Every structure is written in C-alpha cells, then in structure tokens.
C-alpha cells in the first residue's frame, strides 16, 4: 500500500489528467478496475467502463471536444434549461458549455472510501457573461461517484445565492451505448403522458407495453417512476436508471434524416445510441434565496439473457 491507501500495483482511485486540448479530466476507478472519466468541460461524464473495460456510454466519433461546444456523448448536464421552454437561446442551457472547477474543500480523495467508492466534487458558478443571459447567481455542486459495484452516480446540488427567487429545468442527457436501436426496449415509461417535441410539444399518452424504436423519437415522459430499464438483448445487458428529484424522462434518438444534419454526429451512429434522460422539466424548480435543490441519478448495468 502507498500513503493514499492504494495497493502500489493498483492505479489510483482518483487521477487527474488532461485531454488533447489541455482540459482537465478526472478518472475514477474502483478496486475491481471499473472506471469513469469526467471532464471539467461541462462537468461532463465522458466514459463509464466495466471492470472488463467495456464502454457503456456512447460518444460520437465526430464529437467536438473544444469549448464552447458541448461534447456529443457521455452525460451532458442541461442547466438552467432543458429544451426550448425557458428564456435562453441555447435550448439545453449553458452548464454543458462551461468550464467547471474541482471543489477545493474538501480536497479530492486519493483513495476509496470505506465502501470502495471513489468520487470527485465539481463546482460551477456563473460568470459575468452568464449573468447577462441568465441573471441569477447560483452554485451548482456536482458529485460524480463510482461505486464498488461499478455503478455511477451523479448528485447535483443547486443553491440560490441570489436575493430573489429563480426557476430552472435540468436534465442528465445520458447517451447509452447500445448494440442496435431496433433491438432495444425501454421499460418504465408505458402508460405515461408525454410531450412530443416532433408534434409541437403536444401531449399524448403512451400506449402498449415497453418502448421499442423504428423512427426518430424526441419525447418528454411526465411524472415517471424512479427506475427505468433499457434492455439490450444482443449485448445481453440491461441498464438500470435510478433517479430522485427528477420526475420526467427525455427519450431521444435522431434516426437517419436528423443524423445527417448534425455536424458532430456520424450518419449511421443513431443505431448505436439511445438517450434516456432523467429530468425535471414540466414543472420548473423554483428556489428562494438561500434554498438548495438536490437531484440524483444512479446508473447500473446488469447481465440479462
Ligand atoms: C434532445 C432534444 O433532448 O436533445 C432534441 O429533445 C435535440 O430536440 C437533442 O435535438 C440534441 O440537442 P443538442 O442541443 O445536444 O444538439
């Protein structure tokens, strides 16, 4: 063992590196060798790997990693707006375009905690320019953890440090890596009402059983239960999405035609990704001065037949 409580032949639980553009990234590892990589650009999780090194999140081969562009893949954080419902021009807000910092207090952990979990705490505060487009002072604290079982969790704490209330919407825009969009099935959203972005946000009710996909989908399911599953038969694995404080779920796949209009997305890549996003969007969250909101997402993967 070295001084940080890590066996000397083992990689550290928390490692800080830099990407090609000099942007800091934090790699979290658990004792079994699973890992996750978080960029300070957007506070965005860019990779989540099992202990066998299998990547579980999709990132486009055409993704742009230079700020101020948002990276097409991983888990972009959409804040203070998700979708075109707020006052901002950027439909998914600006948090995913900004550079976050590592919270100095407490300092980053160099070893696992007693449960074998590694984590990092990040912070975003608005810049002068941000305040011009969204005039509300906030502190957004994000804790990204990798558990001993290889699950990742993202806990957001947003505090109003203004002298007047503000409202926001938020989503963890999660790009799951899948074998084939035509073969996967999502359970946990059946019978719910949804707003269809492809039909001027008209409200419909989901019919039938699990969701399957055969064309573009861009929907916000309202008031879902706190666990959703994505079954991927070909890969013999199921993603479980557990959430707290995030009543809604965005489901998005651009399919063939829209893929061709996106510069940072390959023409055929829609087949290998599905976004299922824990969100709070239909009823924006309002914080009075000094109040704090917490939202939590935990992702796990289990073998399935
Ligand atoms: C989805 C939206 O959540 O995100 C879609 O509902 C949008 O309408 C997609 O196309 C991607 O958005 P962006 O801003 O990352 O290109």
PDB file of N, CA and C in Angstrom, residues 198-273:
ATOM      1  N   UNK A 198     -41.695  16.325 -31.547  1.00  0.00           N
ATOM      2  CA  UNK A 198     -41.848  16.237 -33.007  1.00  0.00           C
ATOM      3  C   UNK A 198     -43.250  16.664 -33.437  1.00  0.00           C
ATOM      4  N   UNK A 199     -44.140  16.933 -32.467  1.00  0.00           N
ATOM      5  CA  UNK A 199     -45.519  17.394 -32.742  1.00  0.00           C
ATOM      6  C   UNK A 199     -45.811  18.640 -31.924  1.00  0.00           C
ATOM      7  N   UNK A 200     -44.943  19.640 -32.016  1.00  0.00           N
ATOM      8  CA  UNK A 200     -45.122  20.934 -31.308  1.00  0.00           C
ATOM      9  C   UNK A 200     -45.416  20.738 -29.817  1.00  0.00           C
ATOM     10  N   UNK A 201     -44.762  19.773 -29.220  1.00  0.00           N
ATOM     11  CA  UNK A 201     -44.885  19.524 -27.767  1.00  0.00           C
ATOM     12  C   UNK A 201     -46.299  19.142 -27.352  1.00  0.00           C
ATOM     13  N   UNK A 202     -47.055  18.603 -28.274  1.00  0.00           N
ATOM     14  CA  UNK A 202     -48.415  18.162 -27.942  1.00  0.00           C
ATOM     15  C   UNK A 202     -48.347  17.020 -26.926  1.00  0.00           C
ATOM     16  N   UNK A 203     -49.375  16.936 -26.077  1.00  0.00           N
ATOM     17  CA  UNK A 203     -49.386  15.914 -25.028  1.00  0.00           C
ATOM     18  C   UNK A 203     -50.143  14.674 -25.496  1.00  0.00           C
ATOM     19  N   UNK A 204     -49.535  13.509 -25.337  1.00  0.00           N
ATOM     20  CA  UNK A 204     -50.153  12.235 -25.687  1.00  0.00           C
ATOM     21  C   UNK A 204     -49.998  11.293 -24.500  1.00  0.00           C
ATOM     22  N   UNK A 205     -50.662  10.130 -24.588  1.00  0.00           N
ATOM     23  CA  UNK A 205     -50.464   9.090 -23.572  1.00  0.00           C
ATOM     24  C   UNK A 205     -49.836   7.883 -24.242  1.00  0.00           C
ATOM     25  N   UNK A 206     -48.780   7.366 -23.637  1.00  0.00           N
ATOM     26  CA  UNK A 206     -48.096   6.187 -24.209  1.00  0.00           C
ATOM     27  C   UNK A 206     -49.018   4.983 -24.115  1.00  0.00           C
ATOM     28  N   UNK A 207     -49.122   4.266 -25.209  1.00  0.00           N
ATOM     29  CA  UNK A 207     -49.978   3.079 -25.249  1.00  0.00           C
ATOM     30  C   UNK A 207     -49.093   1.840 -25.203  1.00  0.00           C
ATOM     31  N   UNK A 208     -49.673   0.738 -24.854  1.00  0.00           N
ATOM     32  CA  UNK A 208     -48.981  -0.538 -25.002  1.00  0.00           C
ATOM     33  C   UNK A 208     -47.924  -0.785 -23.961  1.00  0.00           C
ATOM     34  N   UNK A 209     -47.017  -1.693 -24.314  1.00  0.00           N
ATOM     35  CA  UNK A 209     -46.023  -2.167 -23.353  1.00  0.00           C
ATOM     36  C   UNK A 209     -44.746  -1.334 -23.403  1.00  0.00           C
ATOM     37  N   UNK A 210     -43.652  -2.056 -23.397  1.00  0.00           N
ATOM     38  CA  UNK A 210     -42.355  -1.383 -23.397  1.00  0.00           C
ATOM     39  C   UNK A 210     -42.166  -0.579 -24.687  1.00  0.00           C
ATOM     40  N   UNK A 211     -41.274   0.433 -24.625  1.00  0.00           N
ATOM     41  CA  UNK A 211     -41.000   1.227 -25.824  1.00  0.00           C
ATOM     42  C   UNK A 211     -39.999   0.489 -26.691  1.00  0.00           C
ATOM     43  N   UNK A 212     -40.284   0.469 -28.000  1.00  0.00           N
ATOM     44  CA  UNK A 212     -39.305  -0.003 -28.979  1.00  0.00           C
ATOM     45  C   UNK A 212     -39.182   1.104 -30.015  1.00  0.00           C
ATOM     46  N   UNK A 213     -38.199   1.004 -30.906  1.00  0.00           N
ATOM     47  CA  UNK A 213     -37.872   2.156 -31.755  1.00  0.00           C
ATOM     48  C   UNK A 213     -37.779   1.776 -33.226  1.00  0.00           C
ATOM     49  N   UNK A 214     -38.484   2.580 -34.066  1.00  0.00           N
ATOM     50  CA  UNK A 214     -38.371   2.326 -35.502  1.00  0.00           C
ATOM     51  C   UNK A 214     -38.336   3.628 -36.305  1.00  0.00           C
ATOM     52  N   UNK A 215     -38.258   4.765 -35.600  1.00  0.00           N
ATOM     53  CA  UNK A 215     -38.123   6.064 -36.274  1.00  0.00           C
ATOM     54  C   UNK A 215     -37.654   7.083 -35.227  1.00  0.00           C
ATOM     55  N   UNK A 216     -37.450   8.323 -35.702  1.00  0.00           N
ATOM     56  CA  UNK A 216     -36.971   9.379 -34.793  1.00  0.00           C
ATOM     57  C   UNK A 216     -37.888   9.478 -33.562  1.00  0.00           C
ATOM     58  N   UNK A 217     -37.284   9.693 -32.405  1.00  0.00           N
ATOM     59  CA  UNK A 217     -38.079   9.872 -31.191  1.00  0.00           C
ATOM     60  C   UNK A 217     -37.503  11.050 -30.412  1.00  0.00           C
ATOM     61  N   UNK A 218     -38.394  11.910 -29.915  1.00  0.00           N
ATOM     62  CA  UNK A 218     -37.971  13.100 -29.172  1.00  0.00           C
ATOM     63  C   UNK A 218     -39.121  13.474 -28.225  1.00  0.00           C
ATOM     64  N   UNK A 219     -39.161  12.798 -27.099  1.00  0.00           N
ATOM     65  CA  UNK A 219     -40.313  12.913 -26.200  1.00  0.00           C
ATOM     66  C   UNK A 219     -39.870  13.194 -24.765  1.00  0.00           C
ATOM     67  N   UNK A 220     -40.757  13.838 -24.029  1.00  0.00           N
ATOM     68  CA  UNK A 220     -40.531  14.018 -22.591  1.00  0.00           C
ATOM     69  C   UNK A 220     -41.671  13.301 -21.865  1.00  0.00           C
ATOM     70  N   UNK A 221     -41.349  12.232 -21.192  1.00  0.00           N
ATOM     71  CA  UNK A 221     -42.343  11.496 -20.396  1.00  0.00           C
ATOM     72  C   UNK A 221     -42.493  12.194 -19.048  1.00  0.00           C
ATOM     73  N   UNK A 222     -43.729  12.289 -18.593  1.00  0.00           N
ATOM     74  CA  UNK A 222     -44.003  13.123 -17.411  1.00  0.00           C
ATOM     75  C   UNK A 222     -44.329  12.283 -16.179  1.00  0.00           C
ATOM     76  N   UNK A 223     -43.713  12.640 -15.084  1.00  0.00           N
ATOM     77  CA  UNK A 223     -44.046  12.015 -13.798  1.00  0.00           C
ATOM     78  C   UNK A 223     -43.777  10.521 -13.781  1.00  0.00           C
ATOM     79  N   UNK A 224     -42.578  10.129 -14.162  1.00  0.00           N
ATOM     80  CA  UNK A 224     -42.276   8.688 -14.233  1.00  0.00           C
ATOM     81  C   UNK A 224     -41.884   8.144 -12.866  1.00  0.00           C
ATOM     82  N   UNK A 225     -41.924   6.825 -12.750  1.00  0.00           N
ATOM     83  CA  UNK A 225     -41.418   6.234 -11.513  1.00  0.00           C
ATOM     84  C   UNK A 225     -39.885   6.379 -11.484  1.00  0.00           C
ATOM     85  N   UNK A 226     -39.287   6.033 -10.367  1.00  0.00           N
ATOM     86  CA  UNK A 226     -37.870   6.365 -10.197  1.00  0.00           C
ATOM     87  C   UNK A 226     -36.907   5.309 -10.692  1.00  0.00           C
ATOM     88  N   UNK A 227     -37.411   4.315 -11.427  1.00  0.00           N
ATOM     89  CA  UNK A 227     -36.478   3.356 -12.036  1.00  0.00           C
ATOM     90  C   UNK A 227     -36.953   3.011 -13.449  1.00  0.00           C
ATOM     91  N   UNK A 228     -36.018   3.088 -14.389  1.00  0.00           N
ATOM     92  CA  UNK A 228     -36.293   2.823 -15.804  1.00  0.00           C
ATOM     93  C   UNK A 228     -35.247   1.794 -16.246  1.00  0.00           C
ATOM     94  N   UNK A 229     -35.636   0.905 -17.157  1.00  0.00           N
ATOM     95  CA  UNK A 229     -34.672  -0.101 -17.627  1.00  0.00           C
ATOM     96  C   UNK A 229     -34.563  -0.067 -19.149  1.00  0.00           C
ATOM     97  N   UNK A 230     -33.334  -0.227 -19.628  1.00  0.00           N
ATOM     98  CA  UNK A 230     -33.097  -0.363 -21.078  1.00  0.00           C
ATOM     99  C   UNK A 230     -32.553  -1.768 -21.295  1.00  0.00           C
ATOM    100  N   UNK A 231     -33.295  -2.598 -22.003  1.00  0.00           N
ATOM    101  CA  UNK A 231     -32.879  -3.985 -22.254  1.00  0.00           C
ATOM    102  C   UNK A 231     -32.170  -4.055 -23.605  1.00  0.00           C
ATOM    103  N   UNK A 232     -30.981  -4.600 -23.594  1.00  0.00           N
ATOM    104  CA  UNK A 232     -30.219  -4.765 -24.836  1.00  0.00           C
ATOM    105  C   UNK A 232     -29.910  -6.258 -24.978  1.00  0.00           C
ATOM    106  N   UNK A 233     -30.758  -6.956 -25.745  1.00  0.00           N
ATOM    107  CA  UNK A 233     -30.647  -8.424 -25.821  1.00  0.00           C
ATOM    108  C   UNK A 233     -29.353  -8.874 -26.464  1.00  0.00           C
ATOM    109  N   UNK A 234     -28.972  -8.168 -27.543  1.00  0.00           N
ATOM    110  CA  UNK A 234     -27.774  -8.605 -28.266  1.00  0.00           C
ATOM    111  C   UNK A 234     -26.536  -8.557 -27.360  1.00  0.00           C
ATOM    112  N   UNK A 235     -26.418  -7.494 -26.604  1.00  0.00           N
ATOM    113  CA  UNK A 235     -25.257  -7.374 -25.691  1.00  0.00           C
ATOM    114  C   UNK A 235     -25.498  -8.116 -24.383  1.00  0.00           C
ATOM    115  N   UNK A 236     -26.699  -8.648 -24.231  1.00  0.00           N
ATOM    116  CA  UNK A 236     -27.063  -9.399 -23.006  1.00  0.00           C
ATOM    117  C   UNK A 236     -26.837  -8.556 -21.746  1.00  0.00           C
ATOM    118  N   UNK A 237     -27.291  -7.306 -21.842  1.00  0.00           N
ATOM    119  CA  UNK A 237     -27.158  -6.467 -20.654  1.00  0.00           C
ATOM    120  C   UNK A 237     -28.345  -5.510 -20.556  1.00  0.00           C
ATOM    121  N   UNK A 238     -28.606  -5.103 -19.331  1.00  0.00           N
ATOM    122  CA  UNK A 238     -29.711  -4.174 -19.061  1.00  0.00           C
ATOM    123  C   UNK A 238     -29.168  -3.004 -18.249  1.00  0.00           C
ATOM    124  N   UNK A 239     -29.462  -1.817 -18.736  1.00  0.00           N
ATOM    125  CA  UNK A 239     -29.121  -0.618 -17.953  1.00  0.00           C
ATOM    126  C   UNK A 239     -30.278  -0.306 -17.018  1.00  0.00           C
ATOM    127  N   UNK A 240     -29.945   0.036 -15.783  1.00  0.00           N
ATOM    128  CA  UNK A 240     -30.969   0.499 -14.846  1.00  0.00           C
ATOM    129  C   UNK A 240     -30.674   1.963 -14.534  1.00  0.00           C
ATOM    130  N   UNK A 241     -31.704   2.768 -14.653  1.00  0.00           N
ATOM    131  CA  UNK A 241     -31.567   4.201 -14.383  1.00  0.00           C
ATOM    132  C   UNK A 241     -32.410   4.472 -13.143  1.00  0.00           C
ATOM    133  N   UNK A 242     -31.759   4.862 -12.069  1.00  0.00           N
ATOM    134  CA  UNK A 242     -32.496   5.195 -10.845  1.00  0.00           C
ATOM    135  C   UNK A 242     -32.349   6.683 -10.596  1.00  0.00           C
ATOM    136  N   UNK A 243     -33.431   7.322 -10.219  1.00  0.00           N
ATOM    137  CA  UNK A 243     -33.369   8.776 -10.089  1.00  0.00           C
ATOM    138  C   UNK A 243     -34.194   9.257  -8.899  1.00  0.00           C
ATOM    139  N   UNK A 244     -33.773  10.386  -8.387  1.00  0.00           N
ATOM    140  CA  UNK A 244     -34.512  11.039  -7.293  1.00  0.00           C
ATOM    141  C   UNK A 244     -34.559  12.530  -7.599  1.00  0.00           C
ATOM    142  N   UNK A 245     -35.723  13.132  -7.394  1.00  0.00           N
ATOM    143  CA  UNK A 245     -35.857  14.576  -7.648  1.00  0.00           C
ATOM    144  C   UNK A 245     -35.980  14.905  -9.121  1.00  0.00           C
ATOM    145  N   UNK A 246     -36.077  13.882  -9.963  1.00  0.00           N
ATOM    146  CA  UNK A 246     -36.116  14.078 -11.416  1.00  0.00           C
ATOM    147  C   UNK A 246     -37.353  13.359 -11.957  1.00  0.00           C
ATOM    148  N   UNK A 247     -38.518  14.020 -11.915  1.00  0.00           N
ATOM    149  CA  UNK A 247     -39.760  13.317 -12.230  1.00  0.00           C
ATOM    150  C   UNK A 247     -39.929  12.943 -13.703  1.00  0.00           C
ATOM    151  N   UNK A 248     -39.259  13.653 -14.609  1.00  0.00           N
ATOM    152  CA  UNK A 248     -39.522  13.458 -16.038  1.00  0.00           C
ATOM    153  C   UNK A 248     -38.365  12.709 -16.706  1.00  0.00           C
ATOM    154  N   UNK A 249     -38.649  12.205 -17.913  1.00  0.00           N
ATOM    155  CA  UNK A 249     -37.615  11.450 -18.633  1.00  0.00           C
ATOM    156  C   UNK A 249     -37.660  11.837 -20.114  1.00  0.00           C
ATOM    157  N   UNK A 250     -36.540  12.350 -20.618  1.00  0.00           N
ATOM    158  CA  UNK A 250     -36.439  12.635 -22.052  1.00  0.00           C
ATOM    159  C   UNK A 250     -35.953  11.384 -22.761  1.00  0.00           C
ATOM    160  N   UNK A 251     -36.559  11.078 -23.904  1.00  0.00           N
ATOM    161  CA  UNK A 251     -36.091   9.946 -24.713  1.00  0.00           C
ATOM    162  C   UNK A 251     -35.823  10.488 -26.105  1.00  0.00           C
ATOM    163  N   UNK A 252     -34.605  10.276 -26.591  1.00  0.00           N
ATOM    164  CA  UNK A 252     -34.226  10.888 -27.872  1.00  0.00           C
ATOM    165  C   UNK A 252     -33.356   9.949 -28.692  1.00  0.00           C
ATOM    166  N   UNK A 253     -33.738   9.820 -29.957  1.00  0.00           N
ATOM    167  CA  UNK A 253     -32.854   9.224 -30.958  1.00  0.00           C
ATOM    168  C   UNK A 253     -33.129   9.961 -32.263  1.00  0.00           C
ATOM    169  N   UNK A 254     -32.087  10.511 -32.898  1.00  0.00           N
ATOM    170  CA  UNK A 254     -32.326  11.372 -34.066  1.00  0.00           C
ATOM    171  C   UNK A 254     -32.719  10.612 -35.343  1.00  0.00           C
ATOM    172  N   UNK A 255     -32.449   9.340 -35.380  1.00  0.00           N
ATOM    173  CA  UNK A 255     -32.685   8.475 -36.548  1.00  0.00           C
ATOM    174  C   UNK A 255     -31.949   9.034 -37.767  1.00  0.00           C
ATOM    175  N   UNK A 256     -32.266   8.454 -38.927  1.00  0.00           N
ATOM    176  CA  UNK A 256     -31.417   8.640 -40.108  1.00  0.00           C
ATOM    177  C   UNK A 256     -31.346  10.085 -40.642  1.00  0.00           C
ATOM    178  N   UNK A 257     -32.526  10.698 -40.830  1.00  0.00           N
ATOM    179  CA  UNK A 257     -32.563  12.005 -41.507  1.00  0.00           C
ATOM    180  C   UNK A 257     -31.907  13.090 -40.647  1.00  0.00           C
ATOM    181  N   UNK A 258     -32.302  13.147 -39.361  1.00  0.00           N
ATOM    182  CA  UNK A 258     -31.745  14.194 -38.499  1.00  0.00           C
ATOM    183  C   UNK A 258     -30.240  13.987 -38.276  1.00  0.00           C
ATOM    184  N   UNK A 259     -29.811  12.728 -38.219  1.00  0.00           N
ATOM    185  CA  UNK A 259     -28.375  12.456 -38.010  1.00  0.00           C
ATOM    186  C   UNK A 259     -27.539  13.163 -39.070  1.00  0.00           C
ATOM    187  N   UNK A 260     -28.064  13.181 -40.285  1.00  0.00           N
ATOM    188  CA  UNK A 260     -27.299  13.759 -41.402  1.00  0.00           C
ATOM    189  C   UNK A 260     -27.203  15.273 -41.311  1.00  0.00           C
ATOM    190  N   UNK A 261     -28.025  15.888 -40.451  1.00  0.00           N
ATOM    191  CA  UNK A 261     -27.966  17.358 -40.324  1.00  0.00           C
ATOM    192  C   UNK A 261     -27.042  17.790 -39.177  1.00  0.00           C
ATOM    193  N   UNK A 262     -26.550  16.813 -38.409  1.00  0.00           N
ATOM    194  CA  UNK A 262     -25.745  17.165 -37.228  1.00  0.00           C
ATOM    195  C   UNK A 262     -24.252  17.027 -37.553  1.00  0.00           C
ATOM    196  N   UNK A 263     -23.510  18.134 -37.438  1.00  0.00           N
ATOM    197  CA  UNK A 263     -22.096  18.101 -37.833  1.00  0.00           C
ATOM    198  C   UNK A 263     -21.243  17.228 -36.911  1.00  0.00           C
ATOM    199  N   UNK A 264     -21.679  17.101 -35.671  1.00  0.00           N
ATOM    200  CA  UNK A 264     -20.858  16.353 -34.708  1.00  0.00           C
ATOM    201  C   UNK A 264     -21.429  14.959 -34.446  1.00  0.00           C
ATOM    202  N   UNK A 265     -22.021  14.361 -35.475  1.00  0.00           N
ATOM    203  CA  UNK A 265     -22.652  13.051 -35.295  1.00  0.00           C
ATOM    204  C   UNK A 265     -22.561  12.299 -36.619  1.00  0.00           C
ATOM    205  N   UNK A 266     -22.132  11.036 -36.577  1.00  0.00           N
ATOM    206  CA  UNK A 266     -21.995  10.247 -37.805  1.00  0.00           C
ATOM    207  C   UNK A 266     -23.358   9.854 -38.373  1.00  0.00           C
ATOM    208  N   UNK A 267     -23.425   9.696 -39.689  1.00  0.00           N
ATOM    209  CA  UNK A 267     -24.713   9.402 -40.349  1.00  0.00           C
ATOM    210  C   UNK A 267     -25.385   8.136 -39.827  1.00  0.00           C
ATOM    211  N   UNK A 268     -24.566   7.154 -39.454  1.00  0.00           N
ATOM    212  CA  UNK A 268     -25.126   5.850 -39.042  1.00  0.00           C
ATOM    213  C   UNK A 268     -25.103   5.643 -37.531  1.00  0.00           C
ATOM    214  N   UNK A 269     -24.588   6.640 -36.812  1.00  0.00           N
ATOM    215  CA  UNK A 269     -24.369   6.419 -35.373  1.00  0.00           C
ATOM    216  C   UNK A 269     -25.654   6.319 -34.551  1.00  0.00           C
ATOM    217  N   UNK A 270     -26.764   6.777 -35.131  1.00  0.00           N
ATOM    218  CA  UNK A 270     -28.027   6.701 -34.383  1.00  0.00           C
ATOM    219  C   UNK A 270     -28.369   5.258 -34.010  1.00  0.00           C
ATOM    220  N   UNK A 271     -27.808   4.315 -34.760  1.00  0.00           N
ATOM    221  CA  UNK A 271     -28.117   2.903 -34.478  1.00  0.00           C
ATOM    222  C   UNK A 271     -27.482   2.435 -33.169  1.00  0.00           C
ATOM    223  N   UNK A 272     -26.413   3.076 -32.763  1.00  0.00           N
ATOM    224  CA  UNK A 272     -25.668   2.611 -31.582  1.00  0.00           C
ATOM    225  C   UNK A 272     -25.882   3.455 -30.323  1.00  0.00           C
ATOM    226  N   UNK A 273     -26.870   4.354 -30.343  1.00  0.00           N
ATOM    227  CA  UNK A 273     -27.078   5.188 -29.152  1.00  0.00           C
ATOM    228  C   UNK A 273     -28.564   5.358 -28.843  1.00  0.00           C
TER     229      UNK A 273
END
